XYZ file of C-alpha atoms in Angstrom:
774
model
C 66.902 153.031 -53.719
C 64.485 155.137 -55.856
C 67.361 157.339 -57.000
C 69.570 154.267 -57.813
C 66.721 152.697 -59.776
C 66.059 155.895 -61.720
C 69.780 156.254 -62.524
C 70.032 152.661 -63.623
C 66.935 152.955 -65.892
C 68.176 156.199 -67.495
C 71.724 154.853 -68.036
C 71.335 151.227 -68.605
C 74.877 150.854 -69.800
C 76.022 151.556 -66.237
C 74.151 148.511 -64.880
C 77.130 146.099 -65.026
C 79.236 148.627 -63.121
C 76.545 148.976 -60.376
C 76.224 145.167 -60.240
C 79.979 144.710 -59.921
C 80.198 147.295 -57.089
C 77.279 145.806 -55.172
C 78.775 142.321 -55.676
C 82.086 143.400 -54.255
C 80.488 145.091 -51.262
C 78.357 142.000 -50.550
C 81.416 139.640 -50.684
C 83.224 141.918 -48.302
C 80.255 142.042 -45.854
C 79.764 138.263 -45.890
C 83.426 137.731 -45.139
C 83.239 140.169 -42.195
C 79.831 138.723 -40.969
C 78.005 142.089 -41.410
C 74.743 140.381 -42.137
C 72.685 143.534 -42.015
C 74.603 145.062 -44.965
C 74.365 141.683 -46.802
C 70.613 141.895 -46.616
C 70.608 145.542 -47.820
C 72.857 144.773 -50.822
C 70.741 141.705 -51.748
C 67.535 143.772 -51.461
C 69.059 146.436 -53.712
C 70.136 143.726 -56.303
C 66.563 142.274 -56.260
C 64.869 145.646 -56.814
C 67.238 146.574 -59.645
C 66.658 143.186 -61.270
C 62.858 143.549 -61.039
C 63.016 147.155 -62.453
C 65.340 146.870 -65.369
C 64.084 144.908 -68.344
C 66.582 146.189 -70.950
C 69.083 144.603 -73.315
C 72.029 144.932 -71.031
C 70.422 143.083 -68.039
C 72.537 140.044 -69.096
C 75.678 141.651 -67.780
C 73.990 142.547 -64.504
C 72.736 139.036 -64.116
C 76.244 137.687 -64.093
C 76.997 139.840 -60.948
C 73.580 138.856 -59.414
C 74.290 135.100 -59.855
C 77.796 135.452 -58.360
C 76.123 137.106 -55.328
C 73.548 134.353 -54.977
C 76.327 131.712 -55.314
C 78.304 133.430 -52.466
C 75.222 133.316 -50.207
C 74.413 129.666 -50.983
C 78.027 128.719 -50.209
C 77.835 130.336 -46.864
C 77.327 128.041 -43.926
C 74.582 130.110 -42.237
C 71.148 128.799 -42.947
C 69.591 132.234 -43.082
C 72.037 133.346 -45.844
C 71.306 130.180 -47.793
C 67.590 130.872 -47.550
C 68.067 134.572 -48.504
C 70.083 133.571 -51.545
C 67.397 130.994 -52.571
C 64.620 133.580 -52.271
C 66.493 136.032 -54.549
C 67.166 133.251 -57.073
C 63.445 132.338 -57.081
C 62.479 135.962 -57.774
C 65.069 136.055 -60.607
C 63.693 132.737 -61.968
C 60.210 134.204 -62.342
C 61.515 137.027 -64.614
C 61.015 136.287 -68.336
C 64.073 137.613 -70.133
C 63.761 139.092 -73.660
C 67.245 138.159 -74.786
C 68.837 134.729 -74.649
C 71.948 134.174 -72.578
C 74.836 132.118 -74.162
C 77.188 131.670 -71.286
C 75.205 131.149 -68.132
C 75.685 127.918 -66.251
C 73.338 126.527 -63.661
C 75.265 123.387 -62.827
C 76.345 124.723 -59.451
C 72.797 125.763 -58.537
C 71.404 122.324 -59.375
C 74.064 120.693 -57.187
C 73.687 123.162 -54.297
C 69.869 123.108 -54.220
C 69.849 119.304 -54.455
C 72.235 119.249 -51.560
C 69.995 121.675 -49.489
C 67.015 119.218 -50.174
C 68.910 116.570 -48.258
C 69.841 118.932 -45.380
C 70.344 117.178 -41.973
C 70.524 120.308 -39.794
C 70.024 119.624 -36.095
C 67.139 122.019 -35.481
C 64.051 120.417 -37.194
C 62.408 123.834 -37.952
C 65.490 125.181 -39.664
C 66.055 121.789 -41.426
C 62.562 122.089 -42.864
C 63.194 125.623 -44.054
C 66.483 124.679 -45.747
C 64.849 121.722 -47.471
C 61.913 123.841 -48.665
C 64.310 126.451 -49.919
C 66.235 123.776 -51.784
C 62.960 122.568 -53.416
C 61.955 126.074 -54.440
C 65.516 126.672 -55.819
C 65.230 123.516 -58.022
C 61.835 124.714 -59.157
C 63.454 128.005 -60.061
C 66.269 126.328 -62.083
C 63.719 124.219 -63.898
C 61.577 127.338 -64.865
C 64.637 129.260 -65.963
C 66.154 126.577 -68.179
C 63.372 124.399 -69.450
C 62.119 126.811 -72.148
C 65.381 128.422 -73.131
C 67.091 126.288 -75.826
C 70.338 128.003 -75.404
C 70.616 127.129 -71.693
C 72.072 123.986 -70.256
C 69.751 121.098 -70.948
C 68.175 120.391 -67.593
C 66.818 117.098 -68.873
C 70.322 115.574 -69.245
C 70.911 112.560 -66.980
C 73.592 114.314 -64.925
C 71.057 117.008 -63.843
C 68.019 114.688 -63.554
C 70.002 112.267 -61.372
C 70.301 115.015 -58.811
C 66.892 116.829 -59.152
C 64.535 113.813 -59.143
C 66.058 111.919 -56.128
C 66.024 115.161 -54.111
C 62.380 115.712 -54.829
C 61.543 112.009 -54.080
C 63.496 112.172 -50.870
C 61.257 114.991 -49.597
C 58.128 113.503 -50.979
C 58.836 110.354 -49.055
C 59.757 112.111 -45.822
C 56.268 112.694 -44.501
C 57.595 112.784 -40.942
C 59.472 116.062 -41.572
C 56.331 118.032 -41.901
C 56.724 121.197 -39.768
C 54.015 123.430 -38.207
C 56.027 126.532 -38.913
C 57.046 126.804 -42.608
C 59.396 129.468 -43.871
C 58.188 133.051 -44.203
C 57.877 132.840 -47.947
C 55.442 129.929 -47.788
C 53.649 131.381 -44.759
C 50.649 132.665 -46.723
C 50.053 129.276 -48.363
C 50.948 127.265 -45.281
C 52.518 124.661 -47.542
C 54.199 121.606 -46.130
C 57.489 120.360 -47.624
C 55.635 117.345 -49.035
C 52.947 119.434 -50.774
C 55.614 121.853 -52.188
C 57.671 118.882 -53.415
C 54.706 117.334 -55.125
C 53.830 120.627 -56.821
C 57.401 121.019 -57.983
C 57.614 117.403 -59.271
C 54.281 117.822 -61.103
C 55.566 121.015 -62.778
C 58.822 119.352 -63.823
C 56.981 116.397 -65.405
C 54.339 118.654 -67.006
C 57.060 120.350 -68.959
C 58.632 117.069 -70.229
C 58.333 116.456 -73.935
C 58.458 113.097 -75.763
C 62.219 112.744 -75.835
C 62.710 113.718 -72.130
C 60.279 111.310 -70.374
C 62.832 108.597 -70.221
C 65.442 110.774 -68.532
C 62.793 111.879 -65.970
C 61.516 108.458 -65.138
C 64.760 106.605 -64.985
C 66.032 108.299 -61.776
C 62.611 107.504 -60.127
C 63.150 103.789 -60.889
C 66.701 103.895 -59.528
C 65.652 105.769 -56.337
C 62.931 103.164 -55.667
C 65.521 100.344 -56.250
C 68.224 101.870 -54.075
C 65.938 102.485 -51.105
C 63.988 99.179 -51.460
C 60.718 101.149 -51.860
C 59.072 98.684 -54.234
C 58.242 96.285 -51.346
C 56.036 98.711 -49.484
C 54.220 99.431 -52.776
C 52.315 102.518 -51.463
C 55.067 105.101 -52.060
C 55.988 103.624 -55.408
C 52.287 103.695 -56.493
C 51.973 107.297 -55.298
C 55.093 108.356 -57.281
C 53.719 106.801 -60.498
C 50.350 108.215 -59.888
C 51.866 111.679 -59.784
C 53.923 110.870 -62.919
C 51.005 109.498 -64.885
C 48.649 112.387 -64.038
C 51.305 115.059 -64.649
C 52.707 114.068 -67.985
C 50.910 114.721 -71.239
C 48.548 111.792 -71.838
C 49.951 110.876 -75.244
C 53.331 110.079 -73.571
C 51.972 107.741 -70.911
C 52.803 104.647 -72.839
C 56.451 105.557 -72.620
C 56.250 105.329 -68.776
C 54.541 101.943 -69.089
C 57.293 100.769 -71.366
C 60.022 101.837 -68.923
C 58.259 100.057 -66.113
C 58.034 96.888 -68.192
C 61.744 97.135 -69.053
C 62.540 97.581 -65.346
C 60.383 94.568 -64.514
C 62.382 92.579 -67.021
C 65.651 93.837 -65.603
C 64.534 92.716 -62.055
C 63.594 89.179 -63.179
C 65.895 87.710 -60.520
C 64.905 90.156 -57.696
C 62.782 88.900 -54.876
C 59.092 88.246 -55.443
C 58.118 91.247 -53.317
C 60.126 93.624 -55.474
C 58.564 92.217 -58.693
C 55.079 92.232 -57.056
C 55.669 95.957 -56.224
C 56.553 96.763 -59.871
C 53.615 94.818 -61.159
C 51.255 96.623 -58.637
C 52.541 99.984 -59.920
C 52.016 98.842 -63.529
C 48.433 97.765 -62.695
C 47.601 101.277 -61.147
C 49.344 103.090 -64.044
C 47.354 101.070 -66.597
C 44.026 102.285 -65.238
C 45.170 105.862 -65.348
C 46.504 105.414 -68.834
C 43.149 104.215 -70.045
C 42.385 107.767 -71.157
C 45.589 107.839 -73.402
C 46.524 105.165 -75.806
C 48.361 102.051 -74.594
C 50.896 102.843 -77.272
C 52.089 100.951 -80.301
C 53.331 97.892 -78.352
C 50.156 96.295 -76.996
C 51.364 92.751 -77.323
C 54.804 93.676 -75.919
C 53.046 94.661 -72.622
C 51.290 91.318 -72.376
C 54.371 89.411 -73.546
C 56.432 90.824 -70.628
C 53.729 90.088 -68.085
C 53.286 86.563 -69.334
C 57.066 86.002 -69.331
C 57.147 87.127 -65.623
C 54.315 84.657 -64.902
C 56.288 81.818 -66.467
C 59.504 82.758 -64.582
C 57.588 82.954 -61.278
C 56.191 79.440 -61.791
C 59.694 78.188 -62.599
C 61.064 79.859 -59.469
C 58.254 78.426 -57.341
C 58.774 74.810 -58.543
C 62.622 74.805 -58.566
C 62.928 76.827 -55.235
C 65.666 79.074 -56.513
C 66.314 81.956 -58.880
C 69.289 80.389 -60.500
C 69.394 76.588 -61.135
C 73.146 76.529 -61.674
C 73.988 78.395 -58.461
C 72.939 76.280 -55.531
C 73.705 78.935 -53.016
C 71.266 81.472 -54.541
C 68.415 82.995 -52.520
C 65.755 80.554 -51.310
C 62.279 81.407 -52.565
C 59.163 81.777 -50.453
C 56.356 79.987 -52.258
C 53.564 82.200 -50.858
C 55.275 85.345 -52.120
C 55.537 83.904 -55.596
C 51.864 82.995 -55.415
C 50.948 86.540 -54.511
C 53.113 87.801 -57.409
C 51.316 85.519 -59.845
C 47.877 86.731 -58.597
C 49.196 90.330 -59.018
C 50.427 89.743 -62.551
C 47.060 88.129 -63.539
C 45.198 91.128 -62.083
C 47.483 93.494 -64.029
C 46.851 91.726 -67.268
C 43.138 92.260 -66.594
C 43.777 96.022 -65.790
C 45.582 96.388 -69.107
C 43.004 94.457 -71.115
C 40.154 96.623 -69.819
C 41.774 99.714 -71.355
C 41.772 98.195 -74.809
C 39.061 98.394 -77.501
C 37.370 95.205 -78.496
C 39.401 94.343 -81.624
C 42.659 94.653 -79.657
C 41.253 92.505 -76.811
C 40.531 89.792 -79.399
C 44.141 89.931 -80.603
C 45.396 89.735 -77.017
C 43.128 86.686 -76.357
C 44.617 84.963 -79.411
C 48.141 85.921 -78.320
C 47.713 84.422 -74.829
C 46.060 81.290 -76.249
C 49.143 80.814 -78.530
C 51.339 80.989 -75.318
C 49.553 78.208 -73.438
C 51.726 75.062 -73.470
C 50.202 71.880 -74.742
C 52.030 68.885 -73.295
C 53.090 66.447 -75.956
C 52.950 69.155 -78.645
C 55.106 72.013 -77.354
C 57.113 70.298 -74.612
C 59.726 73.112 -74.798
C 57.231 75.584 -73.315
C 57.385 73.887 -69.904
C 60.845 74.580 -68.538
C 63.205 71.562 -68.518
C 63.654 71.987 -64.795
C 59.904 71.923 -63.954
C 58.583 69.224 -66.292
C 54.902 68.279 -66.428
C 53.955 70.036 -63.257
C 55.442 73.303 -64.609
C 53.434 72.951 -67.815
C 50.312 72.401 -65.807
C 50.805 75.340 -63.598
C 51.576 77.636 -66.598
C 48.406 76.384 -68.336
C 46.406 77.261 -65.267
C 48.117 80.729 -64.847
C 47.627 81.634 -68.537
C 44.012 80.443 -68.556
C 43.433 82.627 -65.450
C 45.003 85.568 -67.362
C 42.784 84.805 -70.389
C 39.737 84.875 -68.072
C 40.767 88.237 -66.837
C 41.045 89.550 -70.379
C 37.546 88.281 -71.221
C 35.810 89.846 -68.220
C 33.479 92.556 -69.466
C 34.305 91.690 -73.089
C 31.416 92.871 -75.316
C 31.216 91.732 -78.936
C 28.515 92.081 -81.451
C 30.021 89.378 -83.686
C 30.707 85.952 -82.206
C 32.494 84.768 -85.299
C 35.263 87.312 -84.878
C 35.287 87.020 -81.033
C 35.704 83.253 -81.132
C 37.588 82.396 -84.378
C 38.433 78.777 -85.024
C 42.159 79.428 -84.180
C 40.995 80.432 -80.642
C 38.060 78.138 -80.124
C 39.791 74.870 -81.208
C 42.564 74.978 -78.695
C 40.284 76.351 -75.951
C 37.837 73.530 -76.283
C 40.545 70.890 -76.463
C 41.354 71.960 -72.875
C 37.946 70.541 -71.699
C 39.309 67.003 -72.562
C 42.005 67.217 -69.918
C 41.895 65.193 -66.724
C 42.797 68.339 -64.730
C 39.502 69.548 -63.122
C 40.859 73.082 -62.563
C 41.781 73.529 -66.260
C 38.302 72.349 -67.292
C 36.604 74.738 -64.993
C 38.671 77.679 -66.236
C 37.726 76.862 -69.862
C 34.085 76.861 -68.995
C 34.409 80.201 -67.173
C 36.176 81.684 -70.204
C 33.406 80.521 -72.577
C 30.710 81.920 -70.225
C 32.525 85.240 -70.029
C 32.678 85.661 -73.803
C 29.164 84.424 -74.614
C 27.470 86.515 -71.908
C 26.864 89.877 -73.483
C 23.952 91.055 -71.413
C 25.218 90.296 -67.861
C 22.848 87.361 -67.382
C 25.413 85.005 -65.993
C 24.947 85.954 -62.286
C 21.295 84.953 -62.532
C 22.431 81.389 -63.382
C 25.248 81.118 -60.903
C 23.435 78.430 -58.891
C 21.360 75.628 -60.230
C 17.744 75.618 -59.077
C 14.206 74.992 -60.343
C 12.659 78.364 -61.095
C 8.872 78.169 -61.406
C 8.685 81.568 -63.117
C 11.655 82.893 -64.908
C 10.126 86.434 -65.381
C 11.390 87.249 -61.792
C 14.967 86.961 -63.081
C 14.375 89.878 -65.537
C 16.495 88.369 -68.224
C 17.714 90.527 -71.043
C 17.273 88.774 -74.355
C 18.073 90.024 -77.895
C 17.035 88.477 -81.101
C 19.822 86.274 -82.516
C 21.774 88.135 -85.212
C 22.775 86.639 -88.643
C 26.411 86.408 -87.522
C 25.379 84.472 -84.319
C 23.402 82.031 -86.430
C 26.405 81.529 -88.708
C 28.634 81.033 -85.532
C 26.224 78.350 -84.142
C 25.931 76.727 -87.520
C 29.710 76.361 -87.652
C 30.545 75.567 -83.940
C 27.453 74.400 -82.142
C 28.064 70.651 -82.476
C 31.627 71.064 -81.054
C 30.288 73.073 -78.088
C 27.615 70.360 -77.368
C 30.175 67.607 -77.572
C 32.541 69.233 -75.169
C 29.694 70.045 -72.729
C 28.716 66.404 -72.882
C 32.293 65.236 -72.303
C 32.762 67.569 -69.333
C 29.788 66.080 -67.655
C 31.134 62.610 -68.326
C 34.344 63.245 -66.296
C 34.354 61.475 -62.978
C 36.351 64.122 -61.106
C 33.826 66.981 -61.857
C 32.872 69.005 -58.796
C 29.609 71.007 -58.091
C 31.313 74.072 -59.579
C 31.809 72.244 -62.884
C 28.047 71.396 -63.095
C 27.132 75.023 -62.066
C 29.366 76.320 -64.929
C 27.893 73.900 -67.431
C 24.452 75.043 -66.402
C 25.421 78.729 -66.852
C 26.919 77.959 -70.225
C 23.866 76.071 -71.533
C 21.565 78.768 -70.178
C 23.575 81.544 -71.845
C 23.626 79.579 -75.133
C 19.785 79.435 -74.958
C 19.651 83.202 -74.051
C 22.281 84.724 -76.410
C 22.650 82.422 -79.454
C 19.513 80.396 -79.794
C 17.302 80.073 -82.931
C 14.819 77.214 -83.411
C 17.390 74.707 -84.576
C 19.685 75.487 -81.545
C 16.778 75.137 -79.080
C 16.027 71.710 -80.555
C 19.635 70.688 -80.237
C 19.914 71.962 -76.636
C 16.818 69.936 -75.607
C 18.383 66.858 -77.274
C 21.616 67.557 -75.356
C 19.756 67.866 -72.094
C 18.072 64.472 -72.745
C 21.333 62.908 -73.708
C 22.821 64.140 -70.366
C 19.882 62.445 -68.636
C 20.708 59.158 -70.458
C 24.361 59.634 -69.555
C 23.367 59.880 -65.821
C 21.953 56.376 -66.177
C 25.378 54.894 -66.729
C 26.698 52.845 -63.733
C 30.383 53.779 -64.459
C 29.907 57.312 -62.870
C 29.942 57.937 -59.114
C 26.462 58.389 -57.440
C 26.979 62.079 -56.830
C 27.825 62.777 -60.487
C 24.827 60.853 -61.687
C 22.453 62.711 -59.347
C 24.071 66.060 -60.274
C 23.599 65.398 -64.057
C 19.929 64.409 -63.485
C 19.462 67.587 -61.472
C 21.265 69.693 -64.098
C 19.181 68.262 -66.880
C 15.861 68.910 -64.963
C 16.818 72.556 -64.106
C 17.843 73.168 -67.792
C 14.704 71.688 -69.319
C 12.635 73.765 -66.739
C 14.408 76.889 -67.955
C 14.194 76.177 -71.664
C 10.551 75.130 -71.590
C 9.691 78.565 -70.221
C 11.839 80.245 -72.848
C 9.974 78.361 -75.696
C 6.605 79.141 -74.063
C 4.915 75.988 -75.366
C 2.258 75.136 -72.701
C 2.184 71.345 -73.361
C 6.074 71.126 -73.104
C 6.050 73.178 -69.880
C 3.300 70.798 -68.522
C 5.353 67.682 -69.200
C 8.481 69.119 -67.633
C 6.536 70.270 -64.481
C 4.859 66.824 -64.133
C 8.211 65.147 -64.188
C 9.636 67.560 -61.617
C 6.620 67.060 -59.358
C 6.990 63.273 -59.653
C 10.651 63.579 -58.631
C 9.814 65.850 -55.630
C 7.456 63.107 -54.359
C 9.554 60.012 -54.913
C 13.181 60.783 -55.863
C 14.089 64.318 -54.574
C 17.807 63.496 -54.890
C 17.428 63.889 -58.689
C 16.583 67.666 -58.215
C 19.133 70.483 -57.659
C 17.673 71.383 -54.276
C 18.934 68.144 -52.778
C 22.171 67.805 -54.758
C 23.775 71.271 -54.992
C 23.882 72.010 -51.273
C 26.689 71.857 -48.722
C 25.570 68.408 -47.529
C 23.866 66.648 -50.531
C 21.200 64.203 -49.533
C 22.059 61.210 -51.781
C 21.026 57.525 -51.773
C 23.533 54.744 -51.154
C 23.050 53.369 -54.773
C 21.129 54.793 -57.700
C 19.029 52.446 -59.801
C 18.177 53.750 -63.328
C 15.051 55.958 -62.837
C 12.045 55.058 -64.949
C 8.343 56.042 -65.451
C 7.041 59.530 -64.676
C 10.326 60.743 -63.142
C 12.092 60.762 -66.506
C 11.836 63.289 -69.276
C 10.628 61.365 -72.435
C 12.160 62.267 -75.764
C 9.089 61.034 -77.713
C 6.720 63.038 -75.501
C 8.756 66.249 -75.901
C 9.047 65.793 -79.717
C 5.269 65.346 -79.754
C 4.517 68.500 -77.670
C 6.937 70.733 -79.653
C 5.881 69.338 -82.984
C 2.614 71.187 -82.845
C 4.462 74.476 -82.383
C 6.416 74.147 -85.623
C 9.681 72.658 -84.233
C 11.499 69.955 -86.220
C 9.928 66.766 -84.701
C 12.152 64.410 -86.753
C 15.268 66.061 -85.323
C 13.804 66.202 -81.801
C 12.978 62.467 -81.914
C 16.615 61.586 -82.793
C 18.699 60.935 -79.640
C 21.831 63.150 -79.408
C 25.070 61.266 -79.819
C 28.400 63.185 -79.727
C 30.100 63.317 -83.146
C 33.285 61.376 -82.411
C 32.602 57.757 -81.361
C 35.983 57.538 -79.716
C 35.142 60.201 -77.094
C 35.829 57.791 -74.164
C 39.409 57.360 -75.365
C 39.504 61.109 -76.030
C 38.314 62.357 -72.673
C 40.681 60.087 -70.748
C 43.823 61.642 -72.091
C 46.521 62.889 -69.873
C 47.181 65.745 -72.240
C 45.879 67.500 -75.261
C 48.870 66.415 -77.286
C 47.518 62.876 -77.266
C 44.045 64.071 -77.958
C 45.108 66.023 -81.053
C 47.333 63.287 -82.295
C 44.234 60.864 -81.969
C 42.082 63.270 -83.851
C 44.609 63.519 -86.646
C 44.876 59.732 -86.685
C 41.168 59.400 -87.063
C 40.942 62.020 -89.792
C 43.591 60.329 -91.720
C 41.826 57.015 -91.271
C 38.646 58.464 -92.748
C 40.220 60.652 -95.413
C 39.005 60.079 -98.913
C 42.517 60.663 -100.416
C 43.757 57.451 -98.846
C 41.278 55.282 -100.795
C 42.225 56.819 -104.113
C 46.019 56.120 -103.737
C 47.499 53.661 -106.392
C 49.369 50.642 -105.001
C 53.047 51.729 -104.615
C 55.753 50.273 -106.925
C 57.933 47.701 -105.341
C 61.590 48.961 -105.359
C 64.153 46.204 -105.813
C 67.902 46.097 -106.430
C 67.254 45.768 -110.181
C 65.124 48.942 -110.409
C 67.851 51.008 -108.554
C 70.563 49.550 -110.896
C 68.455 50.482 -113.944
C 67.866 53.990 -112.680
C 71.670 54.659 -112.265
C 72.431 53.343 -115.744
C 69.627 55.398 -117.309
C 70.888 58.570 -115.702
C 74.360 58.012 -117.068
C 73.213 57.501 -120.668
C 70.848 60.444 -120.471
C 73.801 62.782 -119.366
C 75.924 61.605 -122.390
C 73.042 62.257 -124.893
C 72.511 65.736 -123.465
C 76.214 66.563 -123.810
C 76.247 65.411 -127.411
C 73.176 67.532 -128.223
C 74.802 70.635 -126.816
C 78.031 70.027 -128.806
C 76.076 69.803 -132.111
C 74.113 73.025 -131.407
C 77.361 75.014 -130.640
C 78.979 73.468 -133.797
C 76.140 74.445 -136.068
C 76.237 78.077 -134.835
C 80.030 78.247 -135.447
C 80.120 76.743 -138.931
C 76.639 76.955 -140.631
C 75.992 79.824 -143.139
C 73.914 82.899 -141.855
C 70.827 82.031 -144.099
C 70.447 78.593 -142.468
C 70.727 79.997 -138.933
C 68.110 82.739 -139.831
C 65.684 80.174 -141.293
C 66.046 78.027 -138.200
C 65.330 80.889 -135.793
C 62.427 82.038 -138.023
C 60.599 78.717 -137.727
C 60.898 78.855 -133.987
C 59.527 82.406 -133.931
C 56.515 81.526 -136.091
C 55.819 78.519 -133.924
C 55.789 80.793 -130.841
C 53.593 83.287 -132.712
C 51.067 80.645 -133.557
C 50.813 79.509 -129.959
C 50.329 83.073 -128.851
C 47.579 83.627 -131.387
C 45.788 80.468 -130.076
C 46.039 81.681 -126.498
C 44.664 85.165 -127.417
C 41.875 83.466 -129.404
C 40.765 81.582 -126.314
C 41.164 84.364 -123.730
C 39.967 87.484 -125.472
C 36.270 87.853 -126.003
C 34.564 90.869 -127.633
C 32.780 93.296 -125.338
C 29.153 92.289 -124.689
C 26.833 93.906 -127.260
C 24.351 96.633 -125.925
C 21.361 94.662 -127.338
C 22.401 91.650 -125.277
C 21.155 89.253 -128.020
C 23.166 86.074 -128.143
C 22.533 85.254 -131.838
C 24.488 88.080 -133.520
C 27.276 87.671 -130.998
C 27.939 84.232 -132.502
C 27.893 85.774 -135.961
C 30.666 88.242 -135.193
C 34.320 87.141 -135.024
C 35.042 85.573 -131.602
C 37.936 87.856 -130.637
C 39.671 91.160 -131.357
C 42.549 90.793 -133.848
C 45.971 90.982 -132.172
C 47.005 94.101 -134.137
C 44.075 96.047 -132.765
C 44.754 95.206 -129.148
C 46.018 97.992 -126.932
C 48.973 96.700 -124.833
C 50.542 98.650 -121.971
C 53.919 100.218 -122.720
C 55.770 97.812 -120.484
C 54.577 94.807 -122.555
C 55.685 96.191 -125.891
C 59.131 95.094 -127.217
């Protein structure tokens, strides 16, 4: 062997002859089953290949690949493994010169086939499969960097390579205690080897190839129904997301979204599997960018949510086809929860400004019955719209979780806040609760909300360790603009008869956070007035006993909190006296008796009076000494719109908004200024028709005269006529310049001599841009 190697190195031009001879010998030995000689010939070829790195190695490689092909075609497993090992050694050699005429199609097909081997003996089967995987790894290494080679990323190759790898990745049960001799040192199982090979393949993928690499994965998961189990699909995509370059991760997300769209009519479990994978991939992708199509991601997910609601309500995937698959409601529900969770996962990867955009985008999708009836499907009607509203509000809540903003004006613009608040006027208790949760989530910037999750009388709020910042200028502007609307909607939520304990708890959290996050003196005064107005509201007999007691308890707990925030001793004293009075005589007006599993309520509730009621005059008096606006404090709070009873009892927001428009138009000043409209009679119409005919005739006559004059009149007359028109235009222009052009201000700044000078620059001194000069 040494002599042969020396000869080949000293006379490289003989290499192709040596290769051809060895190849011929090996073919003969394989045919005659002389496997000892086969091994010797292969060993010789391997060693020559490793030793000779010269220009003419290309010719030798052809013989070598012919030999490997011969071995792989043999039906003996040992020969296939021998051929694969030689190919892997060859694949690790970096060649100096490109090869123009080599084809690896056969090797891709054969190695893929070996990956799916079903040999009877499990040990040998494992060895063959591992050889196949290493062979594919070799093909990828050999071709991926060489531009002149066959493009390994083309679909016909990827459709063989990727499923072969996934088949072995999935087949955990085929792990063998005795791997092949090559992998003996590493003790690698087929699954580990496959994963390493798959990662290497994906790691080499560039922007244009990602699609071709991911598509076979999606097809494989479809064909083998692997979405439903979720775990394998999630594992595959975790490998993909961690292996590809991070700047390409949004391409994978896009393909998954496209696949989700394509599977719109698949079973809920398949869609839930794809959504689960998306959710996991989104978390990994947080390090990269979500890509240019942020809203596209959310649009697809929201579309799936709407489809799922339609399917659940109609009970079939296809309304026209009665025999289509029957839908399991609980599976659709699980899918909806999964989609909402995924929307949250994506939102958490976004910076604040993009989150605000997404919030606005989702808000624009929420159907408003009566205004956008088309958004609820024709097949599902009002219930469909209601369910979509609930689902989209839940999605919106997921997006707002952990949302941190420094500027409330940008976080809650009017275009977002108006429709959001209008949902608090709906009869649906679930919708109202979601809106309150969303507001709490956005306003809470210091994670204080958990400290107010239950309503109770806290004697010393310092134990809560509240985080309070000074209210910024933007926050003050936000409150100046929107505070009254917020108060009104809080008041109206409390007025609803079907409010549950959770509604009151959310209202308490919202009020507490307003006092913590956005309060200046004016806001504090208004919040106290609102709490007292709620106390008055609880005195109304129209509400159920529980609601009245709950509103009293809410008002007491809130005044107890706000008096400690203002730190005015006399105010605190009054509040504590009232609370003590209630504890003795009417404990059912305090949270400890109302917000428990079994509320201890009286049969009927007479209007409380005396020392168990917070007095507006007393509070105004106590706070007046500390510089608060007593006049404002003494004024009872009344919601802005007097028609709020009609407003809050609407079935839908559509009616609410139309009512608001009606009221606005009723109070608009333009209406009063309108002149009485002219009565149109038959005579006026007749007159109009006659007038228009005579006008047309006069115009025609005028045109005829002009044309005649230009055809017959002498040149001097025409010139004079045009001259007068030009001078008229010039005089008008001069007037305009006179008005608009002022002289530059004089350095002395004295007004007197400025009057003395001419008032404008003469036209001929003005500098016009070239474009203006004719």
